[in-house]
Structure formats: structure tokens, C-alpha cells
PDB file of C-alpha atoms in Angstrom:
ATOM      1  CA  HIS Z   1      32.158  36.723  -3.390  1.00 42.00           C
ATOM      2  CA  GLN Z   2      33.041  33.390  -2.197  1.00 40.00           C
ATOM      3  CA  ALA Z   3      31.476  31.341  -4.941  1.00 41.00           C
ATOM      4  CA  ASP Z   4      33.404  33.725  -7.495  1.00 43.00           C
ATOM      5  CA  LYS Z   5      36.966  32.800  -5.896  1.00 42.00           C
ATOM      6  CA  LEU Z   6      36.049  29.206  -6.052  1.00 40.00           C
ATOM      7  CA  MET Z   7      34.442  29.762 -10.104  1.00 41.00           C
ATOM      8  CA  GLN Z   8      38.175  30.885 -10.930  1.00 45.00           C
ATOM      9  CA  PRO Z   9      39.547  30.523 -14.173  1.00 48.00           C
ATOM     10  CA  ALA Z  10      42.977  27.863 -14.417  1.00 50.00           C
ATOM     11  CA  GLY Z  11      45.680  30.264 -14.087  1.00 53.00           C
ATOM     12  CA  ALA Z  12      43.900  32.425 -12.050  1.00 56.00           C
ATOM     13  CA  GLY Z  13      46.238  32.191  -9.291  1.00 59.00           C
ATOM     14  CA  PRO Z  14      46.309  29.817  -6.310  1.00 62.00           C
ATOM     15  CA  MET Z  15      43.255  29.559  -4.107  1.00 55.00           C
ATOM     16  CA  THR Z  16      44.347  29.437  -0.412  1.00 62.00           C
ATOM     17  CA  LEU Z  17      42.516  27.588   2.228  1.00 54.00           C
ATOM     18  CA  ALA Z  18      41.211  31.031   3.399  1.00 60.00           C
ATOM     19  CA  ASP Z  19      39.686  31.236   0.001  1.00 59.00           C
ATOM     20  CA  GLN Z  20      37.938  27.878   0.685  1.00 52.00           C
ATOM     21  CA  GLU Z  21      37.107  27.217   4.020  1.00 53.00           C
ATOM     22  CA  PRO Z  22      34.278  30.043   3.970  1.00 53.00           C
ATOM     23  CA  ALA Z  23      32.978  28.457   1.004  1.00 47.00           C
ATOM     24  CA  VAL Z  24      32.650  25.102   2.638  1.00 47.00           C
ATOM     25  CA  ARG Z  25      31.449  25.678   6.188  1.00 53.00           C
ATOM     26  CA  ILE Z  26      28.538  24.323   6.967  1.00 55.00           C
ATOM     27  CA  PRO Z  27      27.043  26.081  10.332  1.00 57.00           C
ATOM     28  CA  ARG Z  28      25.331  23.923  12.918  1.00 64.00           C
ATOM     29  CA  PRO Z  29      23.273  25.421  15.410  1.00 66.00           C
ATOM     30  CA  GLY Z  30      24.452  25.849  19.030  1.00 74.00           C
ATOM     31  CA  ALA Z  31      27.786  26.113  20.714  1.00 89.00           C
ATOM     32  CA  PRO Z  32      30.410  24.095  18.792  1.00 94.00           C
ATOM     33  CA  TRP Z  33      31.398  21.187  20.361  1.00 94.00           C
ATOM     34  CA  ILE Z  34      34.932  18.727  21.658  1.00 96.00           C
ATOM     35  CA  ALA Z  35      34.379  15.264  21.577  1.00 96.00           C
ATOM     36  CA  VAL Z  36      37.613  13.839  23.836  1.00 97.00           C
ATOM     37  CA  SER Z  37      37.935  10.015  22.398  1.00 94.00           C
ATOM     38  CA  GLY Z  38      40.354   7.821  22.362  1.00 89.00           C
ATOM     39  CA  GLY Z  39      40.370   4.031  21.575  1.00 82.00           C
ATOM     40  CA  LYS Z  40      41.252   2.704  24.733  1.00 81.00           C
ATOM     41  CA  GLY Z  41      40.139   2.796  28.263  1.00 83.00           C
ATOM     42  CA  GLY Z  42      41.998   4.482  30.877  1.00 84.00           C
ATOM     43  CA  VAL Z  43      44.345   6.881  28.766  1.00 88.00           C
ATOM     44  CA  GLY Z  44      42.721   9.992  30.583  1.00 91.00           C
ATOM     45  CA  LYS Z  45      40.134  10.671  28.372  1.00 94.00           C
ATOM     46  CA  THR Z  46      37.679  12.106  31.159  1.00 95.00           C
ATOM     47  CA  THR Z  47      40.929  13.971  33.196  1.00 96.00           C
ATOM     48  CA  ILE Z  48      40.960  15.530  30.352  1.00 96.00           C
ATOM     49  CA  SER Z  49      37.675  16.757  29.305  1.00 97.00           C
ATOM     50  CA  VAL Z  50      36.950  17.359  32.745  1.00 97.00           C
ATOM     51  CA  ASN Z  51      40.222  19.642  33.165  1.00 97.00           C
ATOM     52  CA  LEU Z  52      39.399  21.049  29.937  1.00 97.00           C
ATOM     53  CA  ALA Z  53      36.113  21.925  30.751  1.00 97.00           C
ATOM     54  CA  LEU Z  54      37.357  23.617  34.105  1.00 97.00           C
ATOM     55  CA  LEU Z  55      39.777  25.751  32.665  1.00 97.00           C
ATOM     56  CA  LEU Z  56      37.562  26.917  30.042  1.00 97.00           C
ATOM     57  CA  GLN Z  57      34.494  27.813  32.247  1.00 97.00           C
ATOM     58  CA  ARG Z  58      37.108  29.573  34.627  1.00 96.00           C
ATOM     59  CA  SER Z  59      38.514  31.475  31.383  1.00 96.00           C
ATOM     60  CA  GLY Z  60      34.796  33.044  31.548  1.00 96.00           C
ATOM     61  CA  HIS Z  61      33.100  30.408  28.910  1.00 96.00           C
ATOM     62  CA  ARG Z  62      29.816  29.148  29.761  1.00 97.00           C
ATOM     63  CA  VAL Z  63      30.684  25.044  29.396  1.00 97.00           C
ATOM     64  CA  LEU Z  64      28.298  22.122  29.463  1.00 97.00           C
ATOM     65  CA  LEU Z  65      30.239  19.043  30.177  1.00 97.00           C
ATOM     66  CA  VAL Z  66      29.006  15.888  28.915  1.00 96.00           C
ATOM     67  CA  ASP Z  67      29.268  12.541  30.052  1.00 94.00           C
ATOM     68  CA  LEU Z  68      28.631   9.957  26.551  1.00 92.00           C
ATOM     69  CA  ASP Z  69      30.073   6.977  27.818  1.00 89.00           C
ATOM     70  CA  PRO Z  70      27.835   4.081  28.155  1.00 83.00           C
ATOM     71  CA  GLY Z  71      29.767   1.860  29.821  1.00 83.00           C
ATOM     72  CA  LEU Z  72      31.981   3.621  32.621  1.00 84.00           C
ATOM     73  CA  PRO Z  73      30.364   7.078  33.305  1.00 89.00           C
ATOM     74  CA  ASN Z  74      32.760   8.613  36.029  1.00 91.00           C
ATOM     75  CA  VAL Z  75      32.646  12.824  35.085  1.00 94.00           C
ATOM     76  CA  ASP Z  76      30.554  13.166  38.065  1.00 93.00           C
ATOM     77  CA  VAL Z  77      32.991  10.836  40.246  1.00 93.00           C
ATOM     78  CA  GLN Z  78      35.686  13.236  39.517  1.00 94.00           C
ATOM     79  CA  LEU Z  79      34.015  16.202  40.286  1.00 95.00           C
ATOM     80  CA  ARG Z  80      32.441  14.704  43.383  1.00 95.00           C
ATOM     81  CA  MET Z  81      28.752  15.241  42.390  1.00 94.00           C
ATOM     82  CA  PRO Z  82      25.423  12.981  43.204  1.00 93.00           C
ATOM     83  CA  VAL Z  83      23.489  11.948  40.287  1.00 92.00           C
ATOM     84  CA  GLN Z  84      20.064  11.875  39.786  1.00 92.00           C
ATOM     85  CA  PHE Z  85      19.120  12.003  36.404  1.00 93.00           C
ATOM     86  CA  SER Z  86      21.653  11.443  33.316  1.00 91.00           C
ATOM     87  CA  LEU Z  87      21.476  11.984  29.901  1.00 91.00           C
ATOM     88  CA  GLU Z  88      19.956   8.430  28.731  1.00 90.00           C
ATOM     89  CA  ASP Z  89      17.066  10.017  31.004  1.00 91.00           C
ATOM     90  CA  VAL Z  90      16.578  12.928  28.686  1.00 90.00           C
ATOM     91  CA  ALA Z  91      17.268  11.592  25.678  1.00 89.00           C
ATOM     92  CA  GLN Z  92      14.637   8.928  26.320  1.00 89.00           C
ATOM     93  CA  GLY Z  93      12.376  11.726  27.337  1.00 90.00           C
ATOM     94  CA  HIS Z  94      11.606  10.888  31.099  1.00 93.00           C
ATOM     95  CA  ILE Z  95      12.565  14.243  32.098  1.00 92.00           C
ATOM     96  CA  ALA Z  96      13.889  18.203  30.490  1.00 91.00           C
ATOM     97  CA  ALA Z  97      16.972  18.032  29.743  1.00 89.00           C
ATOM     98  CA  GLU Z  98      17.406  21.157  32.009  1.00 90.00           C
ATOM     99  CA  GLU Z  99      16.250  19.009  35.225  1.00 93.00           C
ATOM    100  CA  ALA Z 100      18.961  16.618  34.928  1.00 94.00           C
ATOM    101  CA  LEU Z 101      21.653  19.305  34.555  1.00 95.00           C
ATOM    102  CA  LEU Z 102      24.140  19.704  37.373  1.00 95.00           C
ATOM    103  CA  GLU Z 103      26.239  22.759  38.463  1.00 96.00           C
ATOM    104  CA  GLY Z 104      30.092  21.828  39.297  1.00 95.00           C
ATOM    105  CA  PRO Z 105      32.743  24.278  40.358  1.00 95.00           C
ATOM    106  CA  HIS Z 106      32.834  27.695  39.297  1.00 95.00           C
ATOM    107  CA  GLY Z 107      29.475  27.194  37.751  1.00 96.00           C
ATOM    108  CA  LEU Z 108      30.143  24.707  34.839  1.00 97.00           C
ATOM    109  CA  GLN Z 109      27.228  22.712  33.816  1.00 97.00           C
ATOM    110  CA  VAL Z 110      27.535  18.672  33.655  1.00 97.00           C
ATOM    111  CA  LEU Z 111      24.929  16.374  31.952  1.00 94.00           C
ATOM    112  CA  ALA Z 112      26.195  13.351  33.343  1.00 92.00           C
ATOM    113  CA  GLY Z 113      25.908   9.859  32.232  1.00 90.00           C
ATOM    114  CA  ARG Z 114      24.346   6.553  33.565  1.00 86.00           C
ATOM    115  CA  SER Z 115      26.881   3.941  34.344  1.00 81.00           C
ATOM    116  CA  GLY Z 116      26.061   0.377  32.504  1.00 75.00           C
ATOM    117  CA  SER Z 117      23.788   2.173  30.549  1.00 73.00           C
ATOM    118  CA  ASP Z 118      22.484  -1.141  28.499  1.00 78.00           C
ATOM    119  CA  TRP Z 119      20.438   1.410  26.563  1.00 75.00           C
ATOM    120  CA  LEU Z 120      22.837   3.953  24.976  1.00 72.00           C
ATOM    121  CA  SER Z 121      25.565   0.433  24.525  1.00 71.00           C
ATOM    122  CA  GLY Z 122      23.053  -1.930  23.314  1.00 71.00           C
ATOM    123  CA  GLY Z 123      20.688   0.819  21.405  1.00 67.00           C
ATOM    124  CA  GLY Z 124      22.937   1.343  18.273  1.00 66.00           C
ATOM    125  CA  ARG Z 125      22.773   4.436  16.327  1.00 76.00           C
ATOM    126  CA  GLY Z 126      18.960   4.905  17.585  1.00 84.00           C
ATOM    127  CA  ALA Z 127      20.004   5.955  20.969  1.00 84.00           C
ATOM    128  CA  ALA Z 128      23.047   7.645  20.108  1.00 86.00           C
ATOM    129  CA  ALA Z 129      21.065  10.254  17.688  1.00 89.00           C
ATOM    130  CA  LEU Z 130      18.441  10.723  20.587  1.00 88.00           C
ATOM    131  CA  ALA Z 131      21.410  11.579  22.762  1.00 88.00           C
ATOM    132  CA  ILE Z 132      23.139  13.577  20.851  1.00 89.00           C
ATOM    133  CA  ARG Z 133      19.428  16.012  19.845  1.00 90.00           C
ATOM    134  CA  ALA Z 134      19.595  15.909  23.702  1.00 90.00           C
ATOM    135  CA  VAL Z 135      22.437  17.616  23.939  1.00 90.00           C
ATOM    136  CA  GLU Z 136      21.864  19.698  20.831  1.00 91.00           C
ATOM    137  CA  GLY Z 137      18.824  21.304  22.477  1.00 88.00           C
ATOM    138  CA  LEU Z 138      21.288  22.487  25.221  1.00 90.00           C
ATOM    139  CA  SER Z 139      24.059  23.928  23.508  1.00 89.00           C
ATOM    140  CA  GLY Z 140      22.458  27.048  22.666  1.00 90.00           C
ATOM    141  CA  ARG Z 141      22.649  28.066  25.977  1.00 93.00           C
ATOM    142  CA  PHE Z 142      26.371  27.104  26.321  1.00 95.00           C
ATOM    143  CA  ASP Z 143      29.825  28.544  25.195  1.00 96.00           C
ATOM    144  CA  ILE Z 144      31.241  25.555  24.437  1.00 96.00           C
ATOM    145  CA  VAL Z 145      30.179  21.973  24.319  1.00 96.00           C
ATOM    146  CA  ILE Z 146      32.809  19.049  26.487  1.00 97.00           C
ATOM    147  CA  VAL Z 147      31.720  15.768  25.922  1.00 96.00           C
ATOM    148  CA  ASP Z 148      33.671  12.795  27.266  1.00 96.00           C
ATOM    149  CA  THR Z 149      33.395   9.976  25.201  1.00 93.00           C
ATOM    150  CA  GLY Z 150      33.597   6.370  26.066  1.00 88.00           C
ATOM    151  CA  ALA Z 151      36.477   4.353  24.807  1.00 89.00           C
ATOM    152  CA  GLY Z 152      36.245   2.210  21.696  1.00 86.00           C
ATOM    153  CA  ILE Z 153      33.862   3.081  18.604  1.00 87.00           C
ATOM    154  CA  GLY Z 154      30.799   1.762  19.466  1.00 86.00           C
ATOM    155  CA  PRO Z 155      28.092   4.045  18.248  1.00 87.00           C
ATOM    156  CA  ALA Z 156      28.018   6.812  20.831  1.00 87.00           C
ATOM    157  CA  VAL Z 157      31.536   7.471  20.316  1.00 89.00           C
ATOM    158  CA  LEU Z 158      31.056   7.646  16.415  1.00 90.00           C
ATOM    159  CA  ALA Z 159      27.821   9.937  17.115  1.00 91.00           C
ATOM    160  CA  ALA Z 160      29.402  12.161  19.366  1.00 91.00           C
ATOM    161  CA  ALA Z 161      32.804  11.834  17.361  1.00 93.00           C
ATOM    162  CA  ALA Z 162      30.735  12.878  13.723  1.00 93.00           C
ATOM    163  CA  ARG Z 163      28.856  15.856  15.534  1.00 93.00           C
ATOM    164  CA  ALA Z 164      31.949  17.569  17.009  1.00 94.00           C
ATOM    165  CA  ASP Z 165      33.777  20.222  15.228  1.00 94.00           C
ATOM    166  CA  VAL Z 166      37.070  18.957  17.271  1.00 94.00           C
ATOM    167  CA  VAL Z 167      37.814  15.941  18.080  1.00 95.00           C
ATOM    168  CA  LEU Z 168      40.666  15.528  20.313  1.00 94.00           C
ATOM    169  CA  GLY Z 169      42.035  11.847  20.328  1.00 93.00           C
ATOM    170  CA  ILE Z 170      43.621  10.788  23.532  1.00 91.00           C
ATOM    171  CA  THR Z 171      46.156   8.172  23.466  1.00 87.00           C
TER     172      THR Z 171
END
């Protein structure tokens, strides 16, 4: 039915965005992702990520908060959570993703980053792709995934933005 609307002959009436959207949407497995990003450090990406995740969790959603900042991840610092395993451990296959999850306030689930990760910051697109795949493996258990990215436009930031359903650019 939607494909028929897209193939309407000229002059058959204006096509609305509502007509087009179902035909062009590409379904993705798992929960929708929101990437919180920005070109500069210190603009509040992590603060917004943490608070958005907590608000959604408190509203009854099952939320996964992922720290995908390869330089200075600090979601765990803001939530005052000790970290034993990180996203990097999961992406490199050292442990199962479930083992790295931390339970935060109100049942929020957190996948922490590793501070100063040479592997993620220097591993290029391959390392970023492994990190994204690790998060995708978990996303089916959640209603929404919030990804806190690092500053700039490095491979991890670009991979998160490309995968996200929504990108919040913080300036």
C-alpha cells in the first residue's frame, strides 16, 4: 500500500512526510539509540547523558547508559560507581557484556568506559565497530540506549552517531 503511494503519477496530489516515512524507514534490531555528542569537551555531554538516562529510567523505561568516550569517560564518576569491567573488555571479547553491566540509581544499567583507552581511541573504525556491536548485543534487553560520546569526530563518535536513531549535538 505504501509503495503504491510512492509510485503515484505526477499530479495525483501532494505526498506528505507521513506517506513517505514508512516506506523509507530501515528497521534496526534492539532498542532505539540516542547519541549525545559534541565537538568540544566540557560542554555537558556526560551531564545530559546521565540525567536523560535517569529521567527515562525513573519514568519506567529500561535504560542502558553507555560511556563511549575513549579519552575521558566519566559516567561512572558522575554516578559514583566503581568500575571493574568496561565496554572495552566486552568489545575485545574478554568478558560477556552482562558481566560488565553496573546497576546504577533506580535500576539504571551502565556500561562504563575505560579512561585513556588507547585501543578505542587509536583502533580506528575496527575498534569502534566492535564497541558498537557489543552494545547492539545488549540493546534488545532495553527500551532505550543512551550513548555518551567523547569530544570531536573520532572513529568512536562517528560510529555512535551513525548507529544512533537520534543524535543530540551539545554546544
